Every structure is written in C-alpha cells, then in structure tokens.
PDB file of C-alpha atoms in Angstrom:
ATOM      1  CA  UNK A   1       0.271  -0.369  -0.146  1.00  0.00           C
ATOM      2  CA  UNK A   2       1.365   3.778  -0.279  1.00  0.00           C
ATOM      3  CA  UNK A   3      -0.027   6.809   0.536  1.00  0.00           C
ATOM      4  CA  UNK A   4       0.679  10.448  -0.840  1.00  0.00           C
ATOM      5  CA  UNK A   5      -0.063  12.732   0.207  1.00  0.00           C
ATOM      6  CA  UNK A   6       0.613  16.836   0.290  1.00  0.00           C
ATOM      7  CA  UNK A   7       1.013  19.745   2.663  1.00  0.00           C
ATOM      8  CA  UNK A   8       0.903  23.390   2.465  1.00  0.00           C
ATOM      9  CA  UNK A   9       3.195  25.579   4.427  1.00  0.00           C
ATOM     10  CA  UNK A  10       0.985  28.319   4.805  1.00  0.00           C
ATOM     11  CA  UNK A  11       2.568  32.495   6.895  1.00  0.00           C
ATOM     12  CA  UNK A  12       0.263  33.790   9.708  1.00  0.00           C
ATOM     13  CA  UNK A  13      -2.492  35.296   6.989  1.00  0.00           C
ATOM     14  CA  UNK A  14      -3.144  31.763   5.238  1.00  0.00           C
ATOM     15  CA  UNK A  15      -0.655  31.648   2.554  1.00  0.00           C
ATOM     16  CA  UNK A  16       1.358  29.010   0.815  1.00  0.00           C
ATOM     17  CA  UNK A  17       4.863  29.957   1.526  1.00  0.00           C
ATOM     18  CA  UNK A  18       6.016  25.762   0.994  1.00  0.00           C
ATOM     19  CA  UNK A  19       4.942  22.685   0.685  1.00  0.00           C
ATOM     20  CA  UNK A  20       5.948  19.331   1.431  1.00  0.00           C
ATOM     21  CA  UNK A  21       5.214  16.027  -1.226  1.00  0.00           C
ATOM     22  CA  UNK A  22       5.176  12.724   0.872  1.00  0.00           C
ATOM     23  CA  UNK A  23       4.364   9.426   0.357  1.00  0.00           C
ATOM     24  CA  UNK A  24       4.512   5.907   2.641  1.00  0.00           C
ATOM     25  CA  UNK A  25       5.298   3.053   1.745  1.00  0.00           C
ATOM     26  CA  UNK A  26       3.952  -0.452   3.377  1.00  0.00           C
ATOM     27  CA  UNK A  27       5.156  -3.529   1.708  1.00  0.00           C
ATOM     28  CA  UNK A  28       7.084  -7.424   2.110  1.00  0.00           C
ATOM     29  CA  UNK A  29       6.753  -6.046   7.017  1.00  0.00           C
ATOM     30  CA  UNK A  30       8.364  -2.681   5.763  1.00  0.00           C
ATOM     31  CA  UNK A  31       7.793   0.868   5.486  1.00  0.00           C
ATOM     32  CA  UNK A  32       9.396   3.655   4.079  1.00  0.00           C
ATOM     33  CA  UNK A  33       8.467   7.375   4.159  1.00  0.00           C
ATOM     34  CA  UNK A  34       9.508   9.819   1.095  1.00  0.00           C
ATOM     35  CA  UNK A  35       9.228  13.587   1.867  1.00  0.00           C
ATOM     36  CA  UNK A  36      10.520  16.624  -0.823  1.00  0.00           C
ATOM     37  CA  UNK A  37      10.275  20.481   1.684  1.00  0.00           C
ATOM     38  CA  UNK A  38       9.950  22.696  -0.791  1.00  0.00           C
ATOM     39  CA  UNK A  39      10.645  26.274   1.757  1.00  0.00           C
ATOM     40  CA  UNK A  40      10.377  28.320  -0.583  1.00  0.00           C
ATOM     41  CA  UNK A  41      10.167  32.024   2.102  1.00  0.00           C
ATOM     42  CA  UNK A  42      14.091  30.246   2.580  1.00  0.00           C
ATOM     43  CA  UNK A  43      14.979  28.572  -0.255  1.00  0.00           C
ATOM     44  CA  UNK A  44      15.460  25.566   1.524  1.00  0.00           C
ATOM     45  CA  UNK A  45      14.630  22.133  -0.493  1.00  0.00           C
ATOM     46  CA  UNK A  46      15.025  18.958   1.679  1.00  0.00           C
ATOM     47  CA  UNK A  47      14.745  15.423   0.227  1.00  0.00           C
ATOM     48  CA  UNK A  48      14.337  12.868   2.914  1.00  0.00           C
ATOM     49  CA  UNK A  49      14.204   8.710   3.337  1.00  0.00           C
ATOM     50  CA  UNK A  50      13.326   6.715   6.315  1.00  0.00           C
ATOM     51  CA  UNK A  51      12.893   3.293   6.281  1.00  0.00           C
ATOM     52  CA  UNK A  52      11.650   1.090   8.982  1.00  0.00           C
ATOM     53  CA  UNK A  53      10.261  -2.007  10.274  1.00  0.00           C
ATOM     54  CA  UNK A  54       6.747  -2.684  10.454  1.00  0.00           C
ATOM     55  CA  UNK A  55       6.705  -0.746  13.986  1.00  0.00           C
ATOM     56  CA  UNK A  56       7.827   2.459  12.190  1.00  0.00           C
ATOM     57  CA  UNK A  57      11.317   2.129  14.051  1.00  0.00           C
ATOM     58  CA  UNK A  58      14.003   3.347  12.051  1.00  0.00           C
ATOM     59  CA  UNK A  59      16.918   1.126   9.963  1.00  0.00           C
ATOM     60  CA  UNK A  60      18.102   4.147   8.202  1.00  0.00           C
ATOM     61  CA  UNK A  61      17.745   6.891   6.858  1.00  0.00           C
ATOM     62  CA  UNK A  62      19.134  10.343   4.047  1.00  0.00           C
ATOM     63  CA  UNK A  63      18.880  13.585   4.037  1.00  0.00           C
ATOM     64  CA  UNK A  64      18.976  15.987   1.341  1.00  0.00           C
ATOM     65  CA  UNK A  65      19.429  19.542   2.229  1.00  0.00           C
ATOM     66  CA  UNK A  66      20.017  22.760  -0.752  1.00  0.00           C
ATOM     67  CA  UNK A  67      19.972  26.226   0.332  1.00  0.00           C
ATOM     68  CA  UNK A  68      21.718  29.570  -1.256  1.00  0.00           C
ATOM     69  CA  UNK A  69      23.571  27.528  -3.555  1.00  0.00           C
ATOM     70  CA  UNK A  70      24.947  24.868  -1.038  1.00  0.00           C
ATOM     71  CA  UNK A  71      23.950  20.783  -0.311  1.00  0.00           C
ATOM     72  CA  UNK A  72      25.182  18.938   2.794  1.00  0.00           C
ATOM     73  CA  UNK A  73      23.681  14.668   2.509  1.00  0.00           C
ATOM     74  CA  UNK A  74      23.899  13.039   5.208  1.00  0.00           C
ATOM     75  CA  UNK A  75      23.367   9.452   5.261  1.00  0.00           C
ATOM     76  CA  UNK A  76      22.503   7.034   8.598  1.00  0.00           C
ATOM     77  CA  UNK A  77      22.347   3.624   9.784  1.00  0.00           C
ATOM     78  CA  UNK A  78      20.900   2.490  12.496  1.00  0.00           C
ATOM     79  CA  UNK A  79      21.450  -0.773  14.442  1.00  0.00           C
ATOM     80  CA  UNK A  80      20.523  -2.621  17.118  1.00  0.00           C
ATOM     81  CA  UNK A  81      22.951  -1.028  19.173  1.00  0.00           C
ATOM     82  CA  UNK A  82      24.221   1.927  17.336  1.00  0.00           C
ATOM     83  CA  UNK A  83      23.669   4.711  14.648  1.00  0.00           C
ATOM     84  CA  UNK A  84      26.529   5.107  11.992  1.00  0.00           C
ATOM     85  CA  UNK A  85      26.247   8.481  10.102  1.00  0.00           C
ATOM     86  CA  UNK A  86      29.589   9.126   7.858  1.00  0.00           C
ATOM     87  CA  UNK A  87      32.443   8.927  10.806  1.00  0.00           C
ATOM     88  CA  UNK A  88      29.765   9.347  13.777  1.00  0.00           C
ATOM     89  CA  UNK A  89      28.856   6.890  15.849  1.00  0.00           C
ATOM     90  CA  UNK A  90      26.592   6.889  18.510  1.00  0.00           C
ATOM     91  CA  UNK A  91      25.589   3.521  20.856  1.00  0.00           C
ATOM     92  CA  UNK A  92      22.587   3.131  21.836  1.00  0.00           C
ATOM     93  CA  UNK A  93      21.713   1.657  24.949  1.00  0.00           C
ATOM     94  CA  UNK A  94      18.172   0.084  23.313  1.00  0.00           C
ATOM     95  CA  UNK A  95      16.687   0.063  19.895  1.00  0.00           C
ATOM     96  CA  UNK A  96      15.307   3.752  18.458  1.00  0.00           C
ATOM     97  CA  UNK A  97      12.255   4.099  18.818  1.00  0.00           C
ATOM     98  CA  UNK A  98      12.247   7.590  15.990  1.00  0.00           C
ATOM     99  CA  UNK A  99      15.389   9.198  13.418  1.00  0.00           C
ATOM    100  CA  UNK A 100      14.178  13.365  12.800  1.00  0.00           C
ATOM    101  CA  UNK A 101      14.470  14.739  10.009  1.00  0.00           C
ATOM    102  CA  UNK A 102      12.460  16.962  10.113  1.00  0.00           C
ATOM    103  CA  UNK A 103       9.700  16.769   7.052  1.00  0.00           C
ATOM    104  CA  UNK A 104       5.975  16.866   8.896  1.00  0.00           C
ATOM    105  CA  UNK A 105       4.855  13.476   7.157  1.00  0.00           C
ATOM    106  CA  UNK A 106       8.062  12.317   9.599  1.00  0.00           C
ATOM    107  CA  UNK A 107       6.958  13.986  12.484  1.00  0.00           C
ATOM    108  CA  UNK A 108       3.773  12.397  12.805  1.00  0.00           C
ATOM    109  CA  UNK A 109       5.572   8.787  13.219  1.00  0.00           C
ATOM    110  CA  UNK A 110       6.266   9.829  16.563  1.00  0.00           C
ATOM    111  CA  UNK A 111       2.961   9.255  17.723  1.00  0.00           C
ATOM    112  CA  UNK A 112       3.061   5.568  16.552  1.00  0.00           C
ATOM    113  CA  UNK A 113       5.812   5.402  19.693  1.00  0.00           C
ATOM    114  CA  UNK A 114       3.917   7.434  21.998  1.00  0.00           C
ATOM    115  CA  UNK A 115       0.102   5.476  21.784  1.00  0.00           C
ATOM    116  CA  UNK A 116      -3.059   6.692  22.245  1.00  0.00           C
ATOM    117  CA  UNK A 117      -2.809   5.719  26.611  1.00  0.00           C
ATOM    118  CA  UNK A 118      -3.032   8.706  29.351  1.00  0.00           C
ATOM    119  CA  UNK A 119      -4.173  11.360  28.119  1.00  0.00           C
ATOM    120  CA  UNK A 120      -1.973  14.970  28.943  1.00  0.00           C
ATOM    121  CA  UNK A 121       0.404  13.049  30.408  1.00  0.00           C
ATOM    122  CA  UNK A 122       3.765  13.652  28.333  1.00  0.00           C
ATOM    123  CA  UNK A 123       6.119  10.311  27.903  1.00  0.00           C
ATOM    124  CA  UNK A 124      10.351  10.838  26.564  1.00  0.00           C
ATOM    125  CA  UNK A 125      11.118   9.299  23.000  1.00  0.00           C
ATOM    126  CA  UNK A 126      14.595   8.528  22.511  1.00  0.00           C
ATOM    127  CA  UNK A 127      15.127  10.418  19.134  1.00  0.00           C
ATOM    128  CA  UNK A 128      17.889  10.897  16.864  1.00  0.00           C
ATOM    129  CA  UNK A 129      18.328  13.917  14.167  1.00  0.00           C
ATOM    130  CA  UNK A 130      19.834  15.874  12.357  1.00  0.00           C
ATOM    131  CA  UNK A 131      19.427  18.990  13.470  1.00  0.00           C
ATOM    132  CA  UNK A 132      18.070  21.002  16.514  1.00  0.00           C
ATOM    133  CA  UNK A 133      16.580  23.846  15.351  1.00  0.00           C
ATOM    134  CA  UNK A 134      13.187  25.122  14.318  1.00  0.00           C
ATOM    135  CA  UNK A 135      13.896  24.618  10.230  1.00  0.00           C
ATOM    136  CA  UNK A 136      16.200  21.742  10.822  1.00  0.00           C
ATOM    137  CA  UNK A 137      18.363  23.006   8.614  1.00  0.00           C
ATOM    138  CA  UNK A 138      21.030  24.844  11.413  1.00  0.00           C
ATOM    139  CA  UNK A 139      24.291  23.047  13.179  1.00  0.00           C
ATOM    140  CA  UNK A 140      23.710  20.057  10.758  1.00  0.00           C
ATOM    141  CA  UNK A 141      25.218  16.685  12.723  1.00  0.00           C
ATOM    142  CA  UNK A 142      24.035  13.452  14.136  1.00  0.00           C
ATOM    143  CA  UNK A 143      22.590  14.083  17.200  1.00  0.00           C
ATOM    144  CA  UNK A 144      20.927  11.856  20.708  1.00  0.00           C
ATOM    145  CA  UNK A 145      17.347  13.715  22.366  1.00  0.00           C
ATOM    146  CA  UNK A 146      14.540  12.610  23.802  1.00  0.00           C
ATOM    147  CA  UNK A 147      11.037  14.444  22.361  1.00  0.00           C
ATOM    148  CA  UNK A 148       8.604  14.437  24.734  1.00  0.00           C
ATOM    149  CA  UNK A 149       5.010  13.699  23.341  1.00  0.00           C
ATOM    150  CA  UNK A 150       1.621  14.138  24.709  1.00  0.00           C
ATOM    151  CA  UNK A 151      -1.319  12.077  23.535  1.00  0.00           C
ATOM    152  CA  UNK A 152      -4.117  14.689  23.879  1.00  0.00           C
ATOM    153  CA  UNK A 153      -7.000  13.712  22.896  1.00  0.00           C
ATOM    154  CA  UNK A 154      -9.685  12.902  20.271  1.00  0.00           C
ATOM    155  CA  UNK A 155     -11.643  14.782  18.043  1.00  0.00           C
ATOM    156  CA  UNK A 156     -12.577  16.287  14.178  1.00  0.00           C
ATOM    157  CA  UNK A 157     -10.816  18.987  12.516  1.00  0.00           C
ATOM    158  CA  UNK A 158     -11.341  20.492   8.671  1.00  0.00           C
ATOM    159  CA  UNK A 159      -8.094  21.066   6.780  1.00  0.00           C
ATOM    160  CA  UNK A 160      -7.985  21.887   2.892  1.00  0.00           C
ATOM    161  CA  UNK A 161      -7.993  17.932   2.335  1.00  0.00           C
ATOM    162  CA  UNK A 162     -11.203  17.194   4.150  1.00  0.00           C
ATOM    163  CA  UNK A 163     -13.146  16.014   7.493  1.00  0.00           C
ATOM    164  CA  UNK A 164     -10.962  13.767   9.728  1.00  0.00           C
ATOM    165  CA  UNK A 165     -11.937  11.975  13.165  1.00  0.00           C
ATOM    166  CA  UNK A 166      -8.397  12.917  14.724  1.00  0.00           C
ATOM    167  CA  UNK A 167      -6.055  12.082  17.785  1.00  0.00           C
ATOM    168  CA  UNK A 168      -4.417  15.468  19.042  1.00  0.00           C
ATOM    169  CA  UNK A 169      -1.030  15.606  20.373  1.00  0.00           C
ATOM    170  CA  UNK A 170       2.104  16.916  21.577  1.00  0.00           C
ATOM    171  CA  UNK A 171       5.005  17.537  20.858  1.00  0.00           C
ATOM    172  CA  UNK A 172       7.953  19.145  22.471  1.00  0.00           C
ATOM    173  CA  UNK A 173      11.539  19.175  20.977  1.00  0.00           C
ATOM    174  CA  UNK A 174      13.618  22.147  24.127  1.00  0.00           C
ATOM    175  CA  UNK A 175      12.512  22.930  27.192  1.00  0.00           C
ATOM    176  CA  UNK A 176      12.681  26.065  26.326  1.00  0.00           C
ATOM    177  CA  UNK A 177      10.403  25.496  23.396  1.00  0.00           C
ATOM    178  CA  UNK A 178       6.716  25.616  23.605  1.00  0.00           C
ATOM    179  CA  UNK A 179       4.963  22.712  22.352  1.00  0.00           C
ATOM    180  CA  UNK A 180       3.869  21.709  19.038  1.00  0.00           C
ATOM    181  CA  UNK A 181       0.052  21.035  18.343  1.00  0.00           C
ATOM    182  CA  UNK A 182       0.155  18.351  15.617  1.00  0.00           C
ATOM    183  CA  UNK A 183      -3.463  16.402  14.534  1.00  0.00           C
ATOM    184  CA  UNK A 184      -3.141  13.098  12.351  1.00  0.00           C
ATOM    185  CA  UNK A 185      -6.379  10.823  11.294  1.00  0.00           C
ATOM    186  CA  UNK A 186      -7.486   8.600  14.253  1.00  0.00           C
ATOM    187  CA  UNK A 187      -6.157   5.009  13.230  1.00  0.00           C
ATOM    188  CA  UNK A 188      -2.784   4.892  11.472  1.00  0.00           C
ATOM    189  CA  UNK A 189      -1.323   8.777  12.067  1.00  0.00           C
ATOM    190  CA  UNK A 190      -1.628  10.470   8.838  1.00  0.00           C
ATOM    191  CA  UNK A 191      -0.974  13.704   9.457  1.00  0.00           C
ATOM    192  CA  UNK A 192      -3.430  16.758   8.638  1.00  0.00           C
ATOM    193  CA  UNK A 193      -2.776  19.762  10.975  1.00  0.00           C
ATOM    194  CA  UNK A 194       0.511  21.244  12.838  1.00  0.00           C
ATOM    195  CA  UNK A 195       0.232  24.876  14.352  1.00  0.00           C
ATOM    196  CA  UNK A 196       3.174  26.317  16.964  1.00  0.00           C
ATOM    197  CA  UNK A 197       3.127  29.212  18.980  1.00  0.00           C
ATOM    198  CA  UNK A 198       7.532  28.978  18.022  1.00  0.00           C
ATOM    199  CA  UNK A 199       6.792  30.069  14.337  1.00  0.00           C
ATOM    200  CA  UNK A 200       4.120  32.223  12.609  1.00  0.00           C
ATOM    201  CA  UNK A 201       3.702  29.510  10.165  1.00  0.00           C
ATOM    202  CA  UNK A 202       1.137  26.654  10.316  1.00  0.00           C
ATOM    203  CA  UNK A 203       0.658  23.728   7.575  1.00  0.00           C
ATOM    204  CA  UNK A 204      -1.789  21.350   6.632  1.00  0.00           C
ATOM    205  CA  UNK A 205      -2.732  18.642   4.270  1.00  0.00           C
ATOM    206  CA  UNK A 206      -4.419  19.779   1.320  1.00  0.00           C
ATOM    207  CA  UNK A 207      -4.502  15.815  -1.084  1.00  0.00           C
ATOM    208  CA  UNK A 208      -4.172  12.585  -0.615  1.00  0.00           C
ATOM    209  CA  UNK A 209      -4.658   9.482  -1.888  1.00  0.00           C
ATOM    210  CA  UNK A 210      -4.393   5.452  -1.043  1.00  0.00           C
ATOM    211  CA  UNK A 211      -3.345   3.490  -3.781  1.00  0.00           C
ATOM    212  CA  UNK A 212      -2.524  -0.036  -4.046  1.00  0.00           C
ATOM    213  CA  UNK A 213       0.859  -1.464  -4.090  1.00  0.00           C
ATOM    214  CA  UNK A 214       1.828  -2.291  -6.927  1.00  0.00           C
ATOM    215  CA  UNK A 215      -1.141   0.386  -8.460  1.00  0.00           C
TER     216      UNK A 215
END
C-alpha cells in the first residue's frame, strides 16, 4: 500500500509559503517514508527518506538539503546498539524508536511510539536527528535527543483535504521551546495539521490518496 499526500506550509495570513509532498509505503513487512520539502520563503529544499520496520522503528535514513547554493547530505544507518552517520557513531542502549529528519510527515510518525494511553501525560521518546533547530537546517550533525510527546485526546478537524476524525498530540523538542500541536488521522496517524507558537507559520494536509501496491 502507498499513501501519498501534500502538505501546505502557510504564513499567519494563510498564504502558502511552501509545501511538502510525501509517500508512505508499506510492503513486505517494511515501511518507507519519502518526502520532498520546499520552503520557498527561506529558499530551502529538503529531500528525505526513512526506512523502517513494520513497527515504525527506523533502520536507515537520508536527508539532503539545498540552500543558498550549498548542499548537505547525511546518511544514517541504525542498528540494534548503534547509529552511524559518516564517521560519527552513537551507541544506543536500546533499539531506536524514532529518526527525526524534519519533514512534517515524518514528525507524525512519532505518534506510533507514544500511543493513545494516559491522555495529557508527556512521555519521552528517544530519537536521533540531524538538527535541533526550528527549520532543521542549522548545526547539522547526528545528535541524540529525547522528544516529549503527549496524547491530548480524540476529536474532529477540518483541513483543506477534508473533514477527519483525529487524534491530537503535543510535541516538545526542547525544554525552552513551546510544544507544537499536531493532529493526525485517527487510526493510522496520517498528518493532518500542525500549529506551533514558536513560528507564525502553520501546516495542513491539502491532498491525499491511497493506492494498492503496484497500482
């Protein structure tokens, strides 16, 4: 099965300042996210792929960033006890739950590690990222972090792509940052909307479609 979609990046007035297209592929006991992020307001293009097991835990990933005529390319390999990026090796005390490379469709994947129990309680999810910065393009190197994730409860939401039954989460990437509000489709975690007080922008799903494997 391939689930494809498009996310609009919008400014405070609702005008589109960029977009993200993505494919979530599930086949043969594996999952793959492919995403292209185009941030027209800051001249950034990001291409990401993350390979996962059927449990959404990462096996490998790649993040390519073009901005200002420069290119950054980082490739990650995630094993049971270490993660490798170039010459950099990070030991892991347990299999890694989440690889955060900054597409919004990838942000939504963390809900599969948090679940829907204990509404309102933040739970720390171990993660590796390429950047701890709002747009994901600063201080680029493999680094470990913990993301605090709370399930806030079920509800319904309207986005450009339609009306959905939703799960509401809050994500806190750093203690000195406010949490971001994330809504995903109830049941499968498809990204629907994110709002974050850290930035005036907001993000919503505008199109999506499913197609059978090979369709």
